[in-house]
Structure formats: C-alpha cells, structure tokens
Short mmCIF file of C-alpha atoms in Angstrom, two decimals:
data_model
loop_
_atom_site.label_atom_id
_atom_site.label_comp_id
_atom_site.label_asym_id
_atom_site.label_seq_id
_atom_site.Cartn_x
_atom_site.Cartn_y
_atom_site.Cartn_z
CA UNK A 1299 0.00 0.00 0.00
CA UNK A 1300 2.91 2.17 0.98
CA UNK A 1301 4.58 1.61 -2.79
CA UNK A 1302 0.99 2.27 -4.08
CA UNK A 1303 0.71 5.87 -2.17
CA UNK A 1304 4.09 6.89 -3.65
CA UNK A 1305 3.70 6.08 -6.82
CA UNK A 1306 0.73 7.79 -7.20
CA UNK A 1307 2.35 10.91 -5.26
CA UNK A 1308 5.00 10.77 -7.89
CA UNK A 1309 2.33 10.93 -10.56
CA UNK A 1310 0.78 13.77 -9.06
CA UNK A 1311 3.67 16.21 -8.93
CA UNK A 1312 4.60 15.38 -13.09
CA UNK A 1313 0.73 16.14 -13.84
CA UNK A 1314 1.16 19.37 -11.77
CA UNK A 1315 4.61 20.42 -13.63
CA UNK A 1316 2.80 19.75 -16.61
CA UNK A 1317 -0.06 21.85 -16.00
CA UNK A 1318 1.77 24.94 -14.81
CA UNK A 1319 4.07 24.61 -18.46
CA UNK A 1320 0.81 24.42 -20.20
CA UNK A 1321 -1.34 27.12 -18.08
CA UNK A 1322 1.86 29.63 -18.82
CA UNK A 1323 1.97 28.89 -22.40
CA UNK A 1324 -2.05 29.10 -22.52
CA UNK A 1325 -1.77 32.77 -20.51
CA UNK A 1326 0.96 33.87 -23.29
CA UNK A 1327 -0.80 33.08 -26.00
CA UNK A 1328 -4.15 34.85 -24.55
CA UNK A 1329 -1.76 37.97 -23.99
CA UNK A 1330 -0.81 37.85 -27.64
CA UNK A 1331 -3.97 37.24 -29.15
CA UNK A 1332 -5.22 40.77 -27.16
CA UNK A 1333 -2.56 43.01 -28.51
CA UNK A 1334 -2.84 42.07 -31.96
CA UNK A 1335 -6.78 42.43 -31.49
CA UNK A 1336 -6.21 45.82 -29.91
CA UNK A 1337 -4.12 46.74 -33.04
CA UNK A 1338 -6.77 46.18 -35.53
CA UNK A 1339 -9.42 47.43 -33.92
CA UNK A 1340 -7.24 51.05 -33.87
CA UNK A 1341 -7.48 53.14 -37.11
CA UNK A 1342 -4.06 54.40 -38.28
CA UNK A 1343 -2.43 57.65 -37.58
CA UNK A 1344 -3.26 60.31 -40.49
CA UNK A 1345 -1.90 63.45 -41.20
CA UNK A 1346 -5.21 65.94 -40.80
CA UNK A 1347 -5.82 68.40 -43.37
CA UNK A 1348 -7.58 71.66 -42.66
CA UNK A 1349 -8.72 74.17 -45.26
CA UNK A 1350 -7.80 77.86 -43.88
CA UNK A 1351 -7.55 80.57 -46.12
CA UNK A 1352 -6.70 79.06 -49.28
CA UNK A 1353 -4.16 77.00 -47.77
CA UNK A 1354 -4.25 73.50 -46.64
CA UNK A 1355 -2.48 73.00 -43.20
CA UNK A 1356 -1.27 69.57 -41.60
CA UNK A 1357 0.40 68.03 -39.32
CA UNK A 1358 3.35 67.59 -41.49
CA UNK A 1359 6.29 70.61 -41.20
CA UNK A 1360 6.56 72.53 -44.17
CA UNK A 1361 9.11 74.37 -45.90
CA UNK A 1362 9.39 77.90 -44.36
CA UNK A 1363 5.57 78.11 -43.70
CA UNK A 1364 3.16 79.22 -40.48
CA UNK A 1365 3.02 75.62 -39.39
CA UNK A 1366 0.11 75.03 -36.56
CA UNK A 1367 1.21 71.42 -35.07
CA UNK A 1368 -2.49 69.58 -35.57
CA UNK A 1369 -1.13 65.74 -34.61
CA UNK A 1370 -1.93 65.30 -30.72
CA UNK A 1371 0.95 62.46 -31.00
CA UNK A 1372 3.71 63.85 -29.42
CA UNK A 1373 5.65 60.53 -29.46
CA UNK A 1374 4.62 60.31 -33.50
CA UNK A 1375 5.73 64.34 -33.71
CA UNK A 1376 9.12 63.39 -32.36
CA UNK A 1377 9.81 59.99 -34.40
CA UNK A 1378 9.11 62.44 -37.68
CA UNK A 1379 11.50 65.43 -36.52
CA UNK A 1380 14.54 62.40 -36.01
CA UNK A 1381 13.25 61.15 -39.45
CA UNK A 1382 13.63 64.79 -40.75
CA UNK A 1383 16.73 65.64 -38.90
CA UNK A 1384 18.51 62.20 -40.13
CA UNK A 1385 17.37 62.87 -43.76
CA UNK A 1386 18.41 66.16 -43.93
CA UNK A 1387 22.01 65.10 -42.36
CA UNK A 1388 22.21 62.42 -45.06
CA UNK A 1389 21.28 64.80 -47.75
CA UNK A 1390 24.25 67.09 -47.18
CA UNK A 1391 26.70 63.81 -47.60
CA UNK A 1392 27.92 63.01 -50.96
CA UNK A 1393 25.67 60.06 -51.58
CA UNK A 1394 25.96 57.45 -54.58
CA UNK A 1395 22.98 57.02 -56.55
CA UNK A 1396 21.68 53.81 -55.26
CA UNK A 1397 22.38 55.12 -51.15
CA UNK A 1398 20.42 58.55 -52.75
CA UNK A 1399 17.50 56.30 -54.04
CA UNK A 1400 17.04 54.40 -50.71
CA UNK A 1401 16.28 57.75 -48.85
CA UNK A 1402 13.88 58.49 -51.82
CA UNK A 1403 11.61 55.40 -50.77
CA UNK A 1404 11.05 57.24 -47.90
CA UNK A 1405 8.74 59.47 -49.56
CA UNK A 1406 6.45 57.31 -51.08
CA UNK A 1407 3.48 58.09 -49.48
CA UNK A 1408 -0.27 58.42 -50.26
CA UNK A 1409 -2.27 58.43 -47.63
CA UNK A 1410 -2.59 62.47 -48.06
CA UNK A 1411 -3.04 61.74 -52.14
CA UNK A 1412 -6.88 61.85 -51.09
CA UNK A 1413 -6.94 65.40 -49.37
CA UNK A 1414 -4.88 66.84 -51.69
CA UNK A 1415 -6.96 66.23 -54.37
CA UNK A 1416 -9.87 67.53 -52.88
CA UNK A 1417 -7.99 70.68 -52.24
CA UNK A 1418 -6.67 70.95 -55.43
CA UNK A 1419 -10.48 70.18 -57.11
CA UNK A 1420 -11.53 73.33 -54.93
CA UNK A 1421 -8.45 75.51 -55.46
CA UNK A 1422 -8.40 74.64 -59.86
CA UNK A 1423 -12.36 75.43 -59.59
CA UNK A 1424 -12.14 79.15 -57.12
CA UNK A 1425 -9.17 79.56 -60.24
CA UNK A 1426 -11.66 79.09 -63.33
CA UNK A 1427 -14.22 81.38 -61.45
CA UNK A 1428 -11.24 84.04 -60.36
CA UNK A 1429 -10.32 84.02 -64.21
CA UNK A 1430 -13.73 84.04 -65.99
CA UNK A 1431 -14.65 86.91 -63.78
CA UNK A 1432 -11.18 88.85 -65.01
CA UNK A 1433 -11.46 87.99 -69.27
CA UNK A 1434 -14.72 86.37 -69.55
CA UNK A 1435 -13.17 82.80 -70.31
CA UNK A 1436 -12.50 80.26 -67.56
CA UNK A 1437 -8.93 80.50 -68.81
CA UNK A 1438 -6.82 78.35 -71.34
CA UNK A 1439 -6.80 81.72 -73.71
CA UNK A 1440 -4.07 81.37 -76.21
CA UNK A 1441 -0.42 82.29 -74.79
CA UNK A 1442 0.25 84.15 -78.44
CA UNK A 1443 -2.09 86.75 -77.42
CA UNK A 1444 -0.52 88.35 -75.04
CA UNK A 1445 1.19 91.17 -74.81
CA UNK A 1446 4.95 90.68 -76.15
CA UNK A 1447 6.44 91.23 -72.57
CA UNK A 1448 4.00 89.39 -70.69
CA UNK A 1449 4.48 86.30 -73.23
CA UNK A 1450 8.40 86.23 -73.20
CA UNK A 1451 7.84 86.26 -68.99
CA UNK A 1452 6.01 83.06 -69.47
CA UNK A 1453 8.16 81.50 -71.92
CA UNK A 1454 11.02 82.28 -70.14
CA UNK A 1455 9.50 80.59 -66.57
CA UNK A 1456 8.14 77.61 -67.93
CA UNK A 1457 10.84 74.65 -67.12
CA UNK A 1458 10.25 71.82 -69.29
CA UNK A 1459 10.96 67.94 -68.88
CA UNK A 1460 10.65 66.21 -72.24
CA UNK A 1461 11.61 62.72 -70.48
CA UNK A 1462 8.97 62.93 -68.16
CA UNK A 1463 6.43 65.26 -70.22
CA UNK A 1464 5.75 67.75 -67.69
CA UNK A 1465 6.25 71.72 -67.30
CA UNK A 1466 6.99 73.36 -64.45
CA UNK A 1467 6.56 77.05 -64.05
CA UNK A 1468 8.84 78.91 -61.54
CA UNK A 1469 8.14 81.50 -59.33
CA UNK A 1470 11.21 82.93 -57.83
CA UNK A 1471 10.50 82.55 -53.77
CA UNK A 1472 8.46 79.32 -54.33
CA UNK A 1473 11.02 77.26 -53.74
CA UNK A 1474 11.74 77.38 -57.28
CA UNK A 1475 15.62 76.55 -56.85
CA UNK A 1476 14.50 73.35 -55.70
CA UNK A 1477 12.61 72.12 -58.30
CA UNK A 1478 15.18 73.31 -61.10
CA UNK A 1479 17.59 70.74 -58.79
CA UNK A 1480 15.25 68.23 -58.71
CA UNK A 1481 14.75 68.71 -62.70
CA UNK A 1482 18.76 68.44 -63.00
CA UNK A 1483 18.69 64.78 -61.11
CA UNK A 1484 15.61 64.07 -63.33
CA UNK A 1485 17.80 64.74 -66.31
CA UNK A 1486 20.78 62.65 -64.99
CA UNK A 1487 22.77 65.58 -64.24
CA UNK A 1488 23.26 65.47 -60.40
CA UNK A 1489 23.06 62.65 -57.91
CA UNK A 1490 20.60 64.38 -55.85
CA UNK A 1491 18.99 67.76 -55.29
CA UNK A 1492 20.71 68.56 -52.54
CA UNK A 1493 23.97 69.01 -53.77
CA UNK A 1494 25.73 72.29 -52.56
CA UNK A 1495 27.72 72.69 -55.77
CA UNK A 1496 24.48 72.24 -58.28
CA UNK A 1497 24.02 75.58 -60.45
CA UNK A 1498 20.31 75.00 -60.82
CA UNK A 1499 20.19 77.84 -63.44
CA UNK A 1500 22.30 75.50 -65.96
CA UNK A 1501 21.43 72.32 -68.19
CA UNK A 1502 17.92 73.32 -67.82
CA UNK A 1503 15.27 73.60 -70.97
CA UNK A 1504 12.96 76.51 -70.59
CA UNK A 1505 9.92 76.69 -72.75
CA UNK A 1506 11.29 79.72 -74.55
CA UNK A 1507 13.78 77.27 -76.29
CA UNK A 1508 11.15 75.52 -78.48
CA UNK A 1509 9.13 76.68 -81.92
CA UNK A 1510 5.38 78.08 -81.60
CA UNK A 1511 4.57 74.58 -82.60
CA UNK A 1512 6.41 72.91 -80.03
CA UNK A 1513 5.61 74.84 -77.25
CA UNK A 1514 2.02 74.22 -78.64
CA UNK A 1515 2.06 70.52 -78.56
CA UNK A 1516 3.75 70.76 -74.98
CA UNK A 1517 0.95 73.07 -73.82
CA UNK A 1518 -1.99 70.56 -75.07
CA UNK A 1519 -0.04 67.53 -73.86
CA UNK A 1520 2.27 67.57 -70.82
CA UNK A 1521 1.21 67.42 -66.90
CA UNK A 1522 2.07 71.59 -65.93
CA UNK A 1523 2.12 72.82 -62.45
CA UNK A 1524 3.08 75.56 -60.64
CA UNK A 1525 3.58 76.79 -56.82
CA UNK A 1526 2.06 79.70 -55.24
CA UNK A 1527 2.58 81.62 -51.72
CA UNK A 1528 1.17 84.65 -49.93
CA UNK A 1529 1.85 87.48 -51.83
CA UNK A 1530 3.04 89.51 -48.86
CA UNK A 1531 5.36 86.53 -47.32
CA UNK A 1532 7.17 86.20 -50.67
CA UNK A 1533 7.55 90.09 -51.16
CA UNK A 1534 9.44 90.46 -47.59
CA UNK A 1535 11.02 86.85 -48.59
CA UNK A 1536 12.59 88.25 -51.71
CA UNK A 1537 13.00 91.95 -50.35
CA UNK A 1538 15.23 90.19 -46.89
CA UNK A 1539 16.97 87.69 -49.15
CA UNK A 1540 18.13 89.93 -52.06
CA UNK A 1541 18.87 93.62 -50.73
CA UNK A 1542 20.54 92.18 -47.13
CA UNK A 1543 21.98 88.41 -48.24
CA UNK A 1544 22.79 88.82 -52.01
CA UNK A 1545 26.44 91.54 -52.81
CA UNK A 1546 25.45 91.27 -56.71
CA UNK A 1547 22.11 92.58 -56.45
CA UNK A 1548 22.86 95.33 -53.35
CA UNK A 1549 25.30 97.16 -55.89
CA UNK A 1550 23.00 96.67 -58.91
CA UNK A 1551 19.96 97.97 -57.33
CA UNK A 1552 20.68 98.90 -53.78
CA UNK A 1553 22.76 101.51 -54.76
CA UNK A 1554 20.31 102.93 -57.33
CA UNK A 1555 17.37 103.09 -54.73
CA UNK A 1556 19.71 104.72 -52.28
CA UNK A 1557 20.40 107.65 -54.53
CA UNK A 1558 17.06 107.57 -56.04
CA UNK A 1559 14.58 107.61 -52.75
CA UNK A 1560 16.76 108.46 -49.85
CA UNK A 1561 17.13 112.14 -48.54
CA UNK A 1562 20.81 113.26 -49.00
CA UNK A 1563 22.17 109.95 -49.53
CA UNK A 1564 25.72 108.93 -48.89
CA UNK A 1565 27.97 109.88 -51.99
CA UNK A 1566 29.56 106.30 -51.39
CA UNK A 1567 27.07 103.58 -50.91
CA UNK A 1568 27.22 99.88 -51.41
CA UNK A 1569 23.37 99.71 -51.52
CA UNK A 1570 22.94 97.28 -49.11
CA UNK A 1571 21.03 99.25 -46.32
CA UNK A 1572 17.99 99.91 -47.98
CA UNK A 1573 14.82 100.25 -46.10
CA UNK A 1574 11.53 98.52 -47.12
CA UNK A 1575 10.05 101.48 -47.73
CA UNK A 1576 12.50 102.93 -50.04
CA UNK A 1577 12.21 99.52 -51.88
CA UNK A 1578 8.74 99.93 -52.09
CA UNK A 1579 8.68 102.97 -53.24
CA UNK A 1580 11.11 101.60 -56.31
CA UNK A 1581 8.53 99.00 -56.59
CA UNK A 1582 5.43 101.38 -56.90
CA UNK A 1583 7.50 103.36 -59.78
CA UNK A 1584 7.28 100.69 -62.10
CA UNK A 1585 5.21 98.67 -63.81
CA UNK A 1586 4.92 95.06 -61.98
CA UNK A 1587 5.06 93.15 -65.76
CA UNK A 1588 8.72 95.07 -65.53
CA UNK A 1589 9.67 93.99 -61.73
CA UNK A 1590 12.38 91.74 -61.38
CA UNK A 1591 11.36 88.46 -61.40
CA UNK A 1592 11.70 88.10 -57.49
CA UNK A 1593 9.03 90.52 -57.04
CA UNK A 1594 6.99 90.27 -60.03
CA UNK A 1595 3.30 88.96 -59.43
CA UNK A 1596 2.37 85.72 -59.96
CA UNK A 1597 0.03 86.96 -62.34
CA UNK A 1598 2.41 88.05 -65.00
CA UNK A 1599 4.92 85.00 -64.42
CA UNK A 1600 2.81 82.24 -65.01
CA UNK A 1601 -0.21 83.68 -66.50
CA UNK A 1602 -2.34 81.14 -64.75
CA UNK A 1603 -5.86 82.19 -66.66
CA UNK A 1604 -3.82 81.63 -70.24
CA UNK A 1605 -2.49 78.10 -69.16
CA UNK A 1606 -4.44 75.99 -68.32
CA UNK A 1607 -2.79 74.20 -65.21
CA UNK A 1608 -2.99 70.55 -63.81
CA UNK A 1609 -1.96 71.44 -60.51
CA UNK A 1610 -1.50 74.85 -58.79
CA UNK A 1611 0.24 73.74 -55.13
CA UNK A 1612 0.62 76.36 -52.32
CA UNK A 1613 3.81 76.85 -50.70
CA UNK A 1614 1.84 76.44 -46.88
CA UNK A 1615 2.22 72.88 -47.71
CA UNK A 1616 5.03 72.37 -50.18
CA UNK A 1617 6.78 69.32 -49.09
CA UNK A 1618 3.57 67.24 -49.18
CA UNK A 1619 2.66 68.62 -52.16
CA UNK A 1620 5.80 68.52 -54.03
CA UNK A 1621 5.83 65.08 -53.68
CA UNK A 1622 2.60 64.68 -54.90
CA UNK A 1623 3.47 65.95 -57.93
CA UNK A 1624 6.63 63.96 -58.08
CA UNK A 1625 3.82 61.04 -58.16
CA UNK A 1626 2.06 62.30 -60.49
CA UNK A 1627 5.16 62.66 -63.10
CA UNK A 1628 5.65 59.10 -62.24
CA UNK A 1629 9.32 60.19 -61.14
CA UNK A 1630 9.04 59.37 -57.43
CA UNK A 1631 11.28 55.86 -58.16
CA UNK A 1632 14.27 58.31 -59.04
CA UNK A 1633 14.11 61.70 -56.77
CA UNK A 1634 12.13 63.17 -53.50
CA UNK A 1635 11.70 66.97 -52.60
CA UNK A 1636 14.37 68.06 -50.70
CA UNK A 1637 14.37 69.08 -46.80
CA UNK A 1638 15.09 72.85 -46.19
CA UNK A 1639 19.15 72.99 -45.50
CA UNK A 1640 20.35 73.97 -41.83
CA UNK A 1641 21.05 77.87 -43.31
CA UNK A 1642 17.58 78.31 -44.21
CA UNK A 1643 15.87 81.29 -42.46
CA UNK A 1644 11.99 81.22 -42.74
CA UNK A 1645 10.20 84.19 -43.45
CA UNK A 1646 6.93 84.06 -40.38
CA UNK A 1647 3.81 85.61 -40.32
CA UNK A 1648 5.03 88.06 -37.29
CA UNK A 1649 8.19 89.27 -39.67
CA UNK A 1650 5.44 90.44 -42.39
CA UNK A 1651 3.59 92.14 -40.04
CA UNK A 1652 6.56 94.22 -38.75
CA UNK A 1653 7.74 95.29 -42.17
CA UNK A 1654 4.32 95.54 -43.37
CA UNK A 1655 3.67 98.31 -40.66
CA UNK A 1656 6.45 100.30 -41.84
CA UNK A 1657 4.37 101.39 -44.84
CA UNK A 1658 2.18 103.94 -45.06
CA UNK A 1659 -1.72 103.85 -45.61
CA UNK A 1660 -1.16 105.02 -49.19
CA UNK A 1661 1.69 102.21 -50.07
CA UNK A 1662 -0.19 99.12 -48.06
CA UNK A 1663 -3.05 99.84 -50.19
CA UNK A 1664 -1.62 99.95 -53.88
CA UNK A 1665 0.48 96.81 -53.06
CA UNK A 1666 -3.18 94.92 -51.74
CA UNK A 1667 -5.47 96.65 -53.75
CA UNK A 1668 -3.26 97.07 -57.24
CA UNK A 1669 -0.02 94.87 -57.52
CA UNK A 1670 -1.11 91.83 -55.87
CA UNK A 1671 -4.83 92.06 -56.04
CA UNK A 1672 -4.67 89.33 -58.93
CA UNK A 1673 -2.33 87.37 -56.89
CA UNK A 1674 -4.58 87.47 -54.15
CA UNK A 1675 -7.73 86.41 -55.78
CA UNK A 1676 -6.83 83.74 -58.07
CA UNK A 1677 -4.62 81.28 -55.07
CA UNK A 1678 -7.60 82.16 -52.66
CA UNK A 1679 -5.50 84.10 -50.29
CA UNK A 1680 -6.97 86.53 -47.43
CA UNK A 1681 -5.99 90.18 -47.90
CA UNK A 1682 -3.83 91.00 -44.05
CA UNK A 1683 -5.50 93.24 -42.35
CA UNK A 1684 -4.25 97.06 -43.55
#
C-alpha cells in the first residue's frame, strides 16, 4: 500500500509540472492574441488636413511656412522630426545614386493623395471662377495673345521635362531653386537635389527654347504645375533675401534706390542698407510686368488664366505637395523633394507684419489693392488686415 501511495504521489507532482508549463503557455498566447486584437481594432495615424484661407495646413512641417502642429501624438511628432533631422544630415553627404534612391523610398506616401486632391479640385475650380470673372473665359486663352512682354515672362518661366512630359513654371521665392535641382537629377545631371555645388540655373530647358509649334504641342499635352505663396510673405522673402543676403544685387539695385529715394544719400554707398520702404517705393515706380522676377506677381509670371494648369500647389504645404506631384510625373522611383538645409531662415507671419507696418496707408493699399490684387484672388489668399 505504501509503494501504491508513492507512486501515485510521484504521478501527481509530473501532472502538476505539466499543467503549470501548459497554463503559462495558454496565458501567453491569450496575452498575444489581445494586442494584436487591440491593433486592428485602432485606425491608423493620419496626417489631418484643414482648409484655412486658401491653404491646406497639416500636421506635417513645411518648408518655411506658419506651421500650426495639428497631430496630438507627441511621441509620433518626435519619431518624424529624427526622421527629418537624419534625412536632412544624409542629404548634405555626398551620396551614390543607389544610397540617394534608398532615402527616396522614404517618400512614397499616399495616404494624403486623397486630401490633396480635394484641395486641389476646390483651389483649380475658385481659379476658373477668379479668371472668368477677369477675361470672360474660364482660362486656357491662347499664350500668343498676349502682350509681347507678358508672353516672353512666361516663356522664359516655364521649365520643361521632355523625359517625363511635364512643365513646371517657376516662381522665384516658391522654392523654385529646388525644383530646377530636382529637374537636374531628373535629367541625370546630379546625384541628388541637394547638392551644394548644383548651379540649378544650368542644363535646364525653358519653354522659350522651343518653336510656336512645339511649345504648342507641350501646352496641349504635358502634366504643368506651378507653386504659389502669400503674396506679402514672398515680397518680404525676396526683399530680406536679395537687398541684405545677395552683394550682386545690393550694388546693382541697392545703390540705385539709395540715390534715387533716400534724402541726402551717402555719396559712397554699397546699396545694401535699404529700407523697405524705399524699396517699395522703387517698386510702386514701375510697372509690376517690368519687376524683377523676385518681385513680379504671380500673375504676370505664369499667367495662370492663359495656361491651363494641372496642378496649382501652395507653398503652406510644399513638401507634401511637391511630392505629390513627383507622383504624379511618375518620377518618385528616381528623386524626392528636398528638406530645407540647416542655413535656411523662414520668413513668419510676425516678420510680415513688422515690415508691413512700416508702410504707409497710401503704399499698403496699392500693393493689396493694385499689384497683388490678382495674386490674391486667383490662389484664394486673405488680404492681411491694412
């Protein structure tokens, strides 16, 4: 009997070792089972888009924009600043091609395709309206007819990629030097856009280059786009950038509006202390079809009511948007819009406002209500308040 009672004690303790193996195993598996149930029931993070003004605003940072932070993520927020600080440190390395085209994978992505679509449907439409009020067509008017200034100014702006059969039309302050770099990798003539030593004003084709019957069949047939940004941001933009960053242009206009709108100006000046209101003031003197193209309006750049545009993307949201239209070229396999280098000083809504209040009554209103006025109706943007 004794033998009998401890075998069957024996027998006892394996069933219980085998029980607890089994009960932990059961217990993990539950556990697993719960988080991947947990992560399919949860809908995936999405950028938010917001229309405001004209403009679309997200969650994503953008390229020298007013950026309102909409994600409520602040773990998500921080994993896509390391992303953007690691990309932009890679960037300004000399990359090979193929370590260049594993960053651009990176930037395959379409869960925003949807919004911006629906923003561009609304902006394209508020367009044919702005321009049907102005000439009494919804626009697509025939380039030829305008005015022989006006039509070499749009000739001479529209970039053109016969490989991938699209045109691009520059604005200068748009981020334009970007997308003449990304045009050079396009072309096979840089490794990536980034590249420090790029002269993005060579080895490009601008529509001017072609016959009236060229630049006709391009017209009718390629993908065009364009870029467009708050008049007033890109004016102090261009104003900061050229007459206090740029030595070439202070001596070949700073010094003329010194001597021109200054009282008793120096009889030695290198130009590059001019105020904004003396370089409005040169501005108001001219005709805006004869600014220089860093001022010029919109309007008379890219003629947006004579071509008839696929895609007319606002600066607010560039990076997003860019890419987007890299999609749409079918060129996102080979390049990815840039990130803003470490130099890059944006121009905020607080920095208009200060310069803006420097003008008189007389001066806000002719740039508002006269220069830009076209500018500001057909991209949908609010006039500031005067």
């Amino acid at each position: 009997d004794l033998d009998d009672m401890s075998q069957l004690t024996q027998l006892f303790r394996k069933m219980r070792r085998h029980v607890s193996v089994w009960g932990f195993v059961f217990g993990l598996l539950l556990v697993v089972f719960c988080v991947l149930a947990i992560r399919r029931v949860s809908p995936p993070a999405q950028s938010q888009y917001r229309l405001h003004g004209g403009r679309v605003e997200t969650g994503i940072d953008v390229h020298g924009a007013e950026h309102r932070d909409i994600s409520s993520n602040d773990e998500t927020a921080r994993a896509g600043k390391e992303k953007r600080e690691n990309q932009e440190s890679n960037y300004r390395k000399h990359l090979t091609k193929a370590e260049y085209l594993e960053i651009v994978k990176a930037s395959h992505h379409t869960s925003q395709d949807g919004a911006i679509r629906s923003f561009q449907r609304d902006r394209l439409a508020h367009l044919h309206k702005e321009c049907e009020a102005r000439t009494g067509r919804g626009g697509g008017m025939s380039w030829w007819s305008l005015p022989r200034m006006q039509r070499r100014n749009l000739l001479r702006h529209v970039l053109v990629s016969d490989k991938y059969k699209f045109l691009y039309c520059y604005t200068p302050k748009v981020a334009c030097a970007n997308w003449k770099k990304i045009l050079k990798v396009l072309d096979e003539k840089a490794i990536h856009p980034n590249d420090g030593l790029l002269n993005h004003m060579k080895d490009v084709k601008f529509l001017s280059d072609y016959s009236r019957e060229e630049i006709d069949h391009r017209l009718n047939t390629y993908y065009k786009f364009t870029f467009a940004r708050e008049p007033m941001s890109r004016l102090v933009s261009g104003f900061v950038n050229k007459f206090h960053e740029i030595k070439d242009f202070q001596r070949r206009y700073g010094v003329e509006v010194v001597k021109r709108y200054r009282k008793n100006p120096p009889s030695h000046t290198k130009g590059d202390d001019v105020t904004f209101d003396e370089f409005v003031r040169w501005l108001l003197d001219q005709r805006p079809e004869r600014y220089n193209e860093h001022f010029m309006p919109i309007e008379h750049l890219c003629q947006p009511c004579r071509v008839k545009y696929d895609f007319i993307g606002a600066y607010e949201n560039l990076e997003a948007e860019s890419n987007f239209v890299i999609r749409q070229v079918n060129a996102s396999h080979r390049v990815a819009f840039p990130q803003p280098q470490s130099y890059y000083k944006p121009v905020n809504r607080e920095k208009v406002t200060n310069f803006f209040q420097k003008l008189t009554e007389s001066q806000r209103q002719k740039l508002l209500n006269v220069v830009f006025k076209a500018d500001f109706n057909l991209f949908n943007y609010p006039l500031p308040d005067a």
